PDB file of C-alpha atoms in Angstrom:
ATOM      1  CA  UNK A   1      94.368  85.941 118.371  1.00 80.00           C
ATOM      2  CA  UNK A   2      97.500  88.519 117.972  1.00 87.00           C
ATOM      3  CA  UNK A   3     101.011  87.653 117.948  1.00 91.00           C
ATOM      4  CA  UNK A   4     102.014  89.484 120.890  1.00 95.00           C
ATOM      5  CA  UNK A   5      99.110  90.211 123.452  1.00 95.00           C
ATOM      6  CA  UNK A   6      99.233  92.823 126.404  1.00 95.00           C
ATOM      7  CA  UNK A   7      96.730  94.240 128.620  1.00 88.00           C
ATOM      8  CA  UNK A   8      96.162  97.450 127.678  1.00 86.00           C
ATOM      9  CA  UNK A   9      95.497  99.106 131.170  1.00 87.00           C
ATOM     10  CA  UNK A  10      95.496 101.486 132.107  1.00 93.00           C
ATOM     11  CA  UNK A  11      97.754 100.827 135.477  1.00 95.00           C
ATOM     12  CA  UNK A  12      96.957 104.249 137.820  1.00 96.00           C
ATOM     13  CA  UNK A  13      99.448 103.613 140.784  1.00 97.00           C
ATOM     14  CA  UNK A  14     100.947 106.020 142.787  1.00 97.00           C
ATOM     15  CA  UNK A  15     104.606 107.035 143.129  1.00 98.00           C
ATOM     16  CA  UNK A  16     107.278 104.863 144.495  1.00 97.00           C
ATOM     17  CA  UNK A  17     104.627 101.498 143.936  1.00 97.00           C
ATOM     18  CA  UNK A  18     106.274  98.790 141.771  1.00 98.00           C
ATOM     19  CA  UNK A  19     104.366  97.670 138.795  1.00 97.00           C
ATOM     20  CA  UNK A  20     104.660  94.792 136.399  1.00 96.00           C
ATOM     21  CA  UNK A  21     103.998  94.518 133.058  1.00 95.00           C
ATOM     22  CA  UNK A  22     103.244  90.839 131.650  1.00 95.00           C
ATOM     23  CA  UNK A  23     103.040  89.777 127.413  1.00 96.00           C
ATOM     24  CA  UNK A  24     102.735  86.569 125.700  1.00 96.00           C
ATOM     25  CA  UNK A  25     103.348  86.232 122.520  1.00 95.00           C
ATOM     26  CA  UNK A  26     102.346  83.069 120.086  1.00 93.00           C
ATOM     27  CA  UNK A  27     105.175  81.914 117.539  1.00 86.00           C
ATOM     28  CA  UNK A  28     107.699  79.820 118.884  1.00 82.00           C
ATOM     29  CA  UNK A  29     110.050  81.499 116.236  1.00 80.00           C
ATOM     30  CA  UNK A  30     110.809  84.929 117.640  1.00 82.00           C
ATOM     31  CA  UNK A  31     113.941  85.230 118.021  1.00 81.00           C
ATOM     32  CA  UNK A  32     114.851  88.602 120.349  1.00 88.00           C
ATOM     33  CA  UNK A  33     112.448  90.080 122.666  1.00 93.00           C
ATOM     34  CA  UNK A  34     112.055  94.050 123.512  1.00 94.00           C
ATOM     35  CA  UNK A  35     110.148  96.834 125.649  1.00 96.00           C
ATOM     36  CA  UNK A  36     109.679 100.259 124.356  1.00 95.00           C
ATOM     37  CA  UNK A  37     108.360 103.091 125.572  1.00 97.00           C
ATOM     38  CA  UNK A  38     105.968 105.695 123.982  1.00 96.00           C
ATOM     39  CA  UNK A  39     105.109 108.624 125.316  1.00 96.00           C
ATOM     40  CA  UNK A  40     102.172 110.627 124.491  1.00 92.00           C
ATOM     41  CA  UNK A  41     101.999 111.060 120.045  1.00 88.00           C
ATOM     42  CA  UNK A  42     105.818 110.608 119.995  1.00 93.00           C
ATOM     43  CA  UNK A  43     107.285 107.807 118.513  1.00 94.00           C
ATOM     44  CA  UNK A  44     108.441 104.474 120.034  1.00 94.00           C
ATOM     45  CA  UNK A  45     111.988 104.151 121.739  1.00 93.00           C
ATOM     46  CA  UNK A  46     113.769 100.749 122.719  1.00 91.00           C
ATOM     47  CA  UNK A  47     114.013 101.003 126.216  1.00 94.00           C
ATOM     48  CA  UNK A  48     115.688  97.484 126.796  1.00 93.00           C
ATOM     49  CA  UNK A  49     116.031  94.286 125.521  1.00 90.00           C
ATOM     50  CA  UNK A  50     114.959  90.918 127.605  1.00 92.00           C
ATOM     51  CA  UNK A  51     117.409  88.251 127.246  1.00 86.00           C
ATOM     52  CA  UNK A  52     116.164  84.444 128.990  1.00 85.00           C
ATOM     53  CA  UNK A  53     118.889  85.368 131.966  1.00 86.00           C
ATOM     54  CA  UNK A  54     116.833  88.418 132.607  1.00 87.00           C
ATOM     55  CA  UNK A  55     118.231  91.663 132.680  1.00 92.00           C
ATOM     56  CA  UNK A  56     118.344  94.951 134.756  1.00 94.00           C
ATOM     57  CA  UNK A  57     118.512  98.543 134.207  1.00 94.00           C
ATOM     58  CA  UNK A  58     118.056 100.646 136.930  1.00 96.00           C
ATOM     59  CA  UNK A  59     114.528 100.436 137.986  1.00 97.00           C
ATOM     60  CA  UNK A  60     113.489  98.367 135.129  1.00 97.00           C
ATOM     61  CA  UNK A  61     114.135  94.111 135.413  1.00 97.00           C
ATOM     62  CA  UNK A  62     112.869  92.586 132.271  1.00 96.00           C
ATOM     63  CA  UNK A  63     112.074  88.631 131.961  1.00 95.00           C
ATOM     64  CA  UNK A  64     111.878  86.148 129.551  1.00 95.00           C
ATOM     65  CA  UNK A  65     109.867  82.395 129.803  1.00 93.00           C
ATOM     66  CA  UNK A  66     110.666  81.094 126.266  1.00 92.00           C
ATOM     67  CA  UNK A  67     109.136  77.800 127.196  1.00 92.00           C
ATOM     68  CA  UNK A  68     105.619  80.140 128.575  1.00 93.00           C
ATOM     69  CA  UNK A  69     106.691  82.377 125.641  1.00 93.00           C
ATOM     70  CA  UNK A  70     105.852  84.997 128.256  1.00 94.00           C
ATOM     71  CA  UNK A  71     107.905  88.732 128.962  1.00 96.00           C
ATOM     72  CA  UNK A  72     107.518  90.798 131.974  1.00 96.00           C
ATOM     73  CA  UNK A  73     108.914  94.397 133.035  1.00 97.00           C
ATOM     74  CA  UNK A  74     109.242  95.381 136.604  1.00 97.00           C
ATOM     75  CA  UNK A  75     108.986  98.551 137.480  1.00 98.00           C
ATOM     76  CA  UNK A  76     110.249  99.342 140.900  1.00 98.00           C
ATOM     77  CA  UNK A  77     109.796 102.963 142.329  1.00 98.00           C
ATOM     78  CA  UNK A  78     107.852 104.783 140.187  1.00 98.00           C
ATOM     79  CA  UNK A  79     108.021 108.020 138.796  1.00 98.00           C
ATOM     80  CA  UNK A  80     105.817 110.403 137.906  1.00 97.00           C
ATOM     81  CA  UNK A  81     107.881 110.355 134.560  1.00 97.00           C
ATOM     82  CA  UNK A  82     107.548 106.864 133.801  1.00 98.00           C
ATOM     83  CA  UNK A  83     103.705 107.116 132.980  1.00 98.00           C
ATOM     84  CA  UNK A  84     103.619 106.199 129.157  1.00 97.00           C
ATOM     85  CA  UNK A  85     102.731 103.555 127.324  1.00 97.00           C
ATOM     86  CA  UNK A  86     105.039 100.040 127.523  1.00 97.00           C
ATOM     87  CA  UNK A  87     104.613  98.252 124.210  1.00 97.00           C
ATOM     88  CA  UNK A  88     105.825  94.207 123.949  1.00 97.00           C
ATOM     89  CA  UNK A  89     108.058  94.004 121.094  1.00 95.00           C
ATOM     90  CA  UNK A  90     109.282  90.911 119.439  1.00 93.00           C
ATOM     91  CA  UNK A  91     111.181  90.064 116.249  1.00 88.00           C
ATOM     92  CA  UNK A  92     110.593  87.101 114.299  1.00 83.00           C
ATOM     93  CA  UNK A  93     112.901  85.686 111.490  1.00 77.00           C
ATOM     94  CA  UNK A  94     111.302  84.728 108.707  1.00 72.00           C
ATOM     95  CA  UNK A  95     111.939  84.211 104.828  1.00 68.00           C
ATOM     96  CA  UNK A  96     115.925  83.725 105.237  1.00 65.00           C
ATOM     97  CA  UNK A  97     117.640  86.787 106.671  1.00 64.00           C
ATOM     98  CA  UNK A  98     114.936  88.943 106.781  1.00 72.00           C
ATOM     99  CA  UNK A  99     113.511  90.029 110.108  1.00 76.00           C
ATOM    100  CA  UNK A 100     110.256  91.442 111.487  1.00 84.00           C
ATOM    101  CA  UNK A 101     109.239  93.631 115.003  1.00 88.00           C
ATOM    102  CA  UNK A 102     105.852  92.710 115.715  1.00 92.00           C
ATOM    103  CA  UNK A 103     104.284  94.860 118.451  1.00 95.00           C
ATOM    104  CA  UNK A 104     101.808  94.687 120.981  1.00 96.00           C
ATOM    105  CA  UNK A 105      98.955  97.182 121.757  1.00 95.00           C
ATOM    106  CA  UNK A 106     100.741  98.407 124.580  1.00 95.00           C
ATOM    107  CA  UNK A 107     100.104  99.200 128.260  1.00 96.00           C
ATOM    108  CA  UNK A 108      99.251 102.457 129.624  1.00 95.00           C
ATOM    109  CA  UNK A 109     100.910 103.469 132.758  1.00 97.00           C
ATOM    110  CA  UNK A 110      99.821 106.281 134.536  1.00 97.00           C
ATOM    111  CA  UNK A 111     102.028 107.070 137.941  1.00 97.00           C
ATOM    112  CA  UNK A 112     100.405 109.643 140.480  1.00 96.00           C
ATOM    113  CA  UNK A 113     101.635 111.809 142.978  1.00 95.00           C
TER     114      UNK A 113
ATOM    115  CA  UNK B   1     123.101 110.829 118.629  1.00 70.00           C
ATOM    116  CA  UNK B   2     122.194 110.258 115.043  1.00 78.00           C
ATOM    117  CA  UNK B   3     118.260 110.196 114.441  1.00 93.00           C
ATOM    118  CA  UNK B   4     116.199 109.355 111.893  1.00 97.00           C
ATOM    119  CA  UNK B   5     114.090 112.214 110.171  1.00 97.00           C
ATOM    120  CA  UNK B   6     110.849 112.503 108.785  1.00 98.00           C
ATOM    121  CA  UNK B   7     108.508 115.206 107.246  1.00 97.00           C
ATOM    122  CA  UNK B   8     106.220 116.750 107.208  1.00 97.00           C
ATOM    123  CA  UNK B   9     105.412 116.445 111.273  1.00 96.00           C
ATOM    124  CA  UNK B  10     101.594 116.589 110.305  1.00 97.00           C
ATOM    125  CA  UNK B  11      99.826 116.890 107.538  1.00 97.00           C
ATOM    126  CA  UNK B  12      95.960 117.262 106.773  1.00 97.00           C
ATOM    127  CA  UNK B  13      94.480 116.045 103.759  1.00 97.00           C
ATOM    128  CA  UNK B  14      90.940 115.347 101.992  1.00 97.00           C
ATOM    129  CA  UNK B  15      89.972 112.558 101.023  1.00 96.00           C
ATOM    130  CA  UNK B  16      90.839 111.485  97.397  1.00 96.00           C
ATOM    131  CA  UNK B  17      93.772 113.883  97.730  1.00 97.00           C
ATOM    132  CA  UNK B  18      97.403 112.652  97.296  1.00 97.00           C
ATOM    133  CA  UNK B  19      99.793 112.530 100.076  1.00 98.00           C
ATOM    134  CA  UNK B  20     103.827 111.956 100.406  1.00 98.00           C
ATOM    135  CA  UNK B  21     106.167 111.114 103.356  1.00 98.00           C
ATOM    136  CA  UNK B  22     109.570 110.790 103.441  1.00 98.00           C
ATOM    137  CA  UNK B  23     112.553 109.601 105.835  1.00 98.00           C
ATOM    138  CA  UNK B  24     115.726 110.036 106.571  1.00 97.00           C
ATOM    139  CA  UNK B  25     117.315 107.054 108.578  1.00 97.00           C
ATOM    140  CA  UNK B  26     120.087 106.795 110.527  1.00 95.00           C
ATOM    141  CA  UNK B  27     123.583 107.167 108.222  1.00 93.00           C
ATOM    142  CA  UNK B  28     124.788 103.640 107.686  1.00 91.00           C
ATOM    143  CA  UNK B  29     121.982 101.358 108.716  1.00 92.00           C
ATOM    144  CA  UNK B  30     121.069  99.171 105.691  1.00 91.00           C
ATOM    145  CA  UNK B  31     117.533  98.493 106.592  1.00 91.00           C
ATOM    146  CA  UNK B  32     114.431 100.679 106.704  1.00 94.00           C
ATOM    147  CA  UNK B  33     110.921 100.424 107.722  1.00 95.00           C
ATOM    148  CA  UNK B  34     107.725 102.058 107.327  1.00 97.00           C
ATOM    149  CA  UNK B  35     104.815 101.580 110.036  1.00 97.00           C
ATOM    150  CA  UNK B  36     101.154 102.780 110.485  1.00 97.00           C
ATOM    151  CA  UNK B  37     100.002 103.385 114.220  1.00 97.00           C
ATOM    152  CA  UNK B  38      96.050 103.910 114.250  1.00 95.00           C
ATOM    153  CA  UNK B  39      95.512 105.393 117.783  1.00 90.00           C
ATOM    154  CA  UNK B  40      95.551 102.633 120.401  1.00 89.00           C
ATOM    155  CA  UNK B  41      97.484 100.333 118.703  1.00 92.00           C
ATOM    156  CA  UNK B  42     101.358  99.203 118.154  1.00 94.00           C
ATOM    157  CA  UNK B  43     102.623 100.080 115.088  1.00 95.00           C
ATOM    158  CA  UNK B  44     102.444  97.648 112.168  1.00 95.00           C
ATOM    159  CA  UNK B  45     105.033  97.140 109.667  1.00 94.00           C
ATOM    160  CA  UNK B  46     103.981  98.122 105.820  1.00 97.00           C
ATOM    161  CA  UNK B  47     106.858  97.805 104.144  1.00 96.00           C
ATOM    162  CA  UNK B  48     110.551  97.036 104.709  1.00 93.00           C
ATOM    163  CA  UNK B  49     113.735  97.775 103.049  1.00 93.00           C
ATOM    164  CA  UNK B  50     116.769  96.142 102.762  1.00 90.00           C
ATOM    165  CA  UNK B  51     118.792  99.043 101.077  1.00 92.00           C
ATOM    166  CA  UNK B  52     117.366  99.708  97.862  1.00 93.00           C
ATOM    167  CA  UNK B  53     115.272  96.461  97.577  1.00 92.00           C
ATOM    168  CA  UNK B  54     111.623  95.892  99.093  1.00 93.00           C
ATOM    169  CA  UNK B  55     111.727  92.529 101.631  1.00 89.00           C
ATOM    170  CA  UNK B  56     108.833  92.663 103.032  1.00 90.00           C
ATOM    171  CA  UNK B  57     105.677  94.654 101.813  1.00 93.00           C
ATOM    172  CA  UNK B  58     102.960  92.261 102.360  1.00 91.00           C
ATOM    173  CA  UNK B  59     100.634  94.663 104.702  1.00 93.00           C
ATOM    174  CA  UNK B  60     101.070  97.347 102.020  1.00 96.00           C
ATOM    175  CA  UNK B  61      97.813  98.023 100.520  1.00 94.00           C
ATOM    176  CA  UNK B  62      99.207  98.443  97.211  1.00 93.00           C
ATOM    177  CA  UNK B  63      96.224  99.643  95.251  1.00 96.00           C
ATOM    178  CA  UNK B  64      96.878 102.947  96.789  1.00 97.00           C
ATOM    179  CA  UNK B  65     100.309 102.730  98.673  1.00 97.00           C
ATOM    180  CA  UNK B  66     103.436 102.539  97.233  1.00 97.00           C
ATOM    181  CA  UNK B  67     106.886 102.951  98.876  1.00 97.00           C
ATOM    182  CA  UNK B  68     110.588 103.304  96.995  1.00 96.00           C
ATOM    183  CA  UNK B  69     113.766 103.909  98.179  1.00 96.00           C
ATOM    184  CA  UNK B  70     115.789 104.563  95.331  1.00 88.00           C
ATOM    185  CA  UNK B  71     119.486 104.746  96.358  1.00 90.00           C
ATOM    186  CA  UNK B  72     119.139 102.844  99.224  1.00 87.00           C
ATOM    187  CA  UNK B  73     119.601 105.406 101.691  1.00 93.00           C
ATOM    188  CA  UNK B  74     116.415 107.994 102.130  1.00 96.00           C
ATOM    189  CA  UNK B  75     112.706 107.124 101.445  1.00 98.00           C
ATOM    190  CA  UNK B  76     109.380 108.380 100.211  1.00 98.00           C
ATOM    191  CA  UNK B  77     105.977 106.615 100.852  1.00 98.00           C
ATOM    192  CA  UNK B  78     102.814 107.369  99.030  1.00 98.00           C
ATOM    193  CA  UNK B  79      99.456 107.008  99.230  1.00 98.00           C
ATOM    194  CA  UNK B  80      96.805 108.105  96.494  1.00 97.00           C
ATOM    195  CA  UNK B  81      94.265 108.829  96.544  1.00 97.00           C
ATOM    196  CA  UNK B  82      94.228 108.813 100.388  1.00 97.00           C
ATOM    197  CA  UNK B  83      90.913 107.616 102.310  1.00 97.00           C
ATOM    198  CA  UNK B  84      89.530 108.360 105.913  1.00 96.00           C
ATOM    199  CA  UNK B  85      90.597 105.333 107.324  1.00 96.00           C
ATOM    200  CA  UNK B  86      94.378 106.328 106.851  1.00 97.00           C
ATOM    201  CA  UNK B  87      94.466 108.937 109.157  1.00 97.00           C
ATOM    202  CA  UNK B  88      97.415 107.218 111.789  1.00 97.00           C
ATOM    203  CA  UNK B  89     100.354 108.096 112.925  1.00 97.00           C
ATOM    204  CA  UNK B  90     103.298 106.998 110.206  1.00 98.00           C
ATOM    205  CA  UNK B  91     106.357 106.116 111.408  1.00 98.00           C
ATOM    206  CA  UNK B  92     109.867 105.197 109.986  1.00 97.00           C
ATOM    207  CA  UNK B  93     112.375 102.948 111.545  1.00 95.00           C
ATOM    208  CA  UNK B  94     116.010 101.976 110.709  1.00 93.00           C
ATOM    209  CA  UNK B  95     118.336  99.068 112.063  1.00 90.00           C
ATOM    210  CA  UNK B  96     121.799  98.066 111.595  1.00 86.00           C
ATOM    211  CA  UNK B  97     121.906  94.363 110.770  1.00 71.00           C
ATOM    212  CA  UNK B  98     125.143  93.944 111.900  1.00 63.00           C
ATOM    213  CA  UNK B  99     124.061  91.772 114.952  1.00 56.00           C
ATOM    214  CA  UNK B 100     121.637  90.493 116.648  1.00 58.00           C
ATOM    215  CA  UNK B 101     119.132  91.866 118.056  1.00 58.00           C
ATOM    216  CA  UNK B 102     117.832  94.103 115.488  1.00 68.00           C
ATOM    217  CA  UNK B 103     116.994  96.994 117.620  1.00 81.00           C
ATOM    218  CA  UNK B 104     115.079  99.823 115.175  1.00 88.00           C
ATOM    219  CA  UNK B 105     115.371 103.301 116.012  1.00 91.00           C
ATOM    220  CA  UNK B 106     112.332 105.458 115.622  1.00 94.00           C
ATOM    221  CA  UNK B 107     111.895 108.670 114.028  1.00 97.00           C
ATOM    222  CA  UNK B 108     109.390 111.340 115.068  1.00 96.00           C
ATOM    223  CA  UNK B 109     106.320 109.860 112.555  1.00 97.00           C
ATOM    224  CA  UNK B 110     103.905 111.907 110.446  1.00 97.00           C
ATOM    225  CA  UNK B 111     100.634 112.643 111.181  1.00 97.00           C
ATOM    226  CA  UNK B 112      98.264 112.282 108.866  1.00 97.00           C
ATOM    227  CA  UNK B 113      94.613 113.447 109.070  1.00 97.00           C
ATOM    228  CA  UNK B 114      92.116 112.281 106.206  1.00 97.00           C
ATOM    229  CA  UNK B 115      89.013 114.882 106.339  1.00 97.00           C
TER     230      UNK B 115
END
């Protein structure tokens, strides 16, 4: 089983639907929780951290279930420029100080006009 | 906005060849990282830096990778003699451990094709 587990999609929807991404991820000791977004062969980029209160940005309302050990991102109104893939990040302490970002496969979005 | 660098873009290789990549990370962020993205797939961590010293390298297949970072600032992975399966997507990441929660910034990755 892998650390962090997504379902890869893809999610076709059209634009202005809300979507929702869901990840669960399987040691208790992560410690911070993230989405990124990849677009197309281009490298990751943090699009927000998810704190257990559950945070906002714009569009985008991540969640956090520590006790489920489950993350969600809402997507409300879509864009045709959010299609990308979402990839469940978390970070794990572990030896000390050092930490780790262990990703999930991602999920594929695809919004259509 | 600061970035962190990385070259070549792409590179093609045969098999058996060597092949180098190198990164620039973000001025001032103490910790480095090198991933592998096969296509499909998150990226997985192969080796991590905490300035000049090596924390983590315990995906690192070292009988043909090797990774330094000699002055603690800009680094240079290897692999020789590269094989088919290593044709991925590498990709460098640094982070400022200043506080929590250790968000890593991405640069642009190297593609690698093994033919």
């Amino acid at each position: 089983r892998k650390e962090v587990e997504q379902d890869p999609g893809p999610f076709n929807v059209p634009e202005g639907a809300t979507v929702a991404f869901n990840c669960t991820y399987s040691n208790s000791a992560s410690q911070s929780f993230f989405w990124y977004r990849q677009d197309c062969r281009k490298e990751p980029k943090l699009l927000m951290s998810v704190y257990s209160s559950g945070n906002e940005d714009g569009r985008f309302t991540a969640q956090l279930n520590r006790a489920s050990q489950y993350i969600s991102l809402l997507i409300r109104d879509s864009k045709l420029s959010d299609s990308a893939t979402y990839l469940c990040v978390v970070n794990r302490r572990y030896g000390g100080a050092t930490n780790k970002l262990i990703f999930g496969t991602g999920t594929l979005l695809a919004v259509q006009p | 906005e600061a970035e962190v660098a990385q070259s070549p873009r792409y590179k093609i290789t045969e098999k058996s060849q060597a092949v180098a990549f190198w990164c620039d990370p973000i001025s001032g962020h103490a910790t480095l990282y090198w991933y592998r993205q096969i296509l499909g797939q998150g990226p997985e961590l192969l080796v991590q830096f905490q300035d000049e010293s090596v924390v983590d390298d315990s995906q690192l297949p070292k009988d043909r990778f090797s990774a330094e970072r000699l002055k603690g600032v800009d680094s240079t992975l290897k692999i020789q003699p590269a094989e088919l399966g290593d044709s991925a997507m590498y990709l460098c990441a640094s982070s400022s451990t200043a506080q929590p929660p250790y968000e890593q910034y991405f640069g642009p990755g190297t593609r690698l094709t093994v033919t």
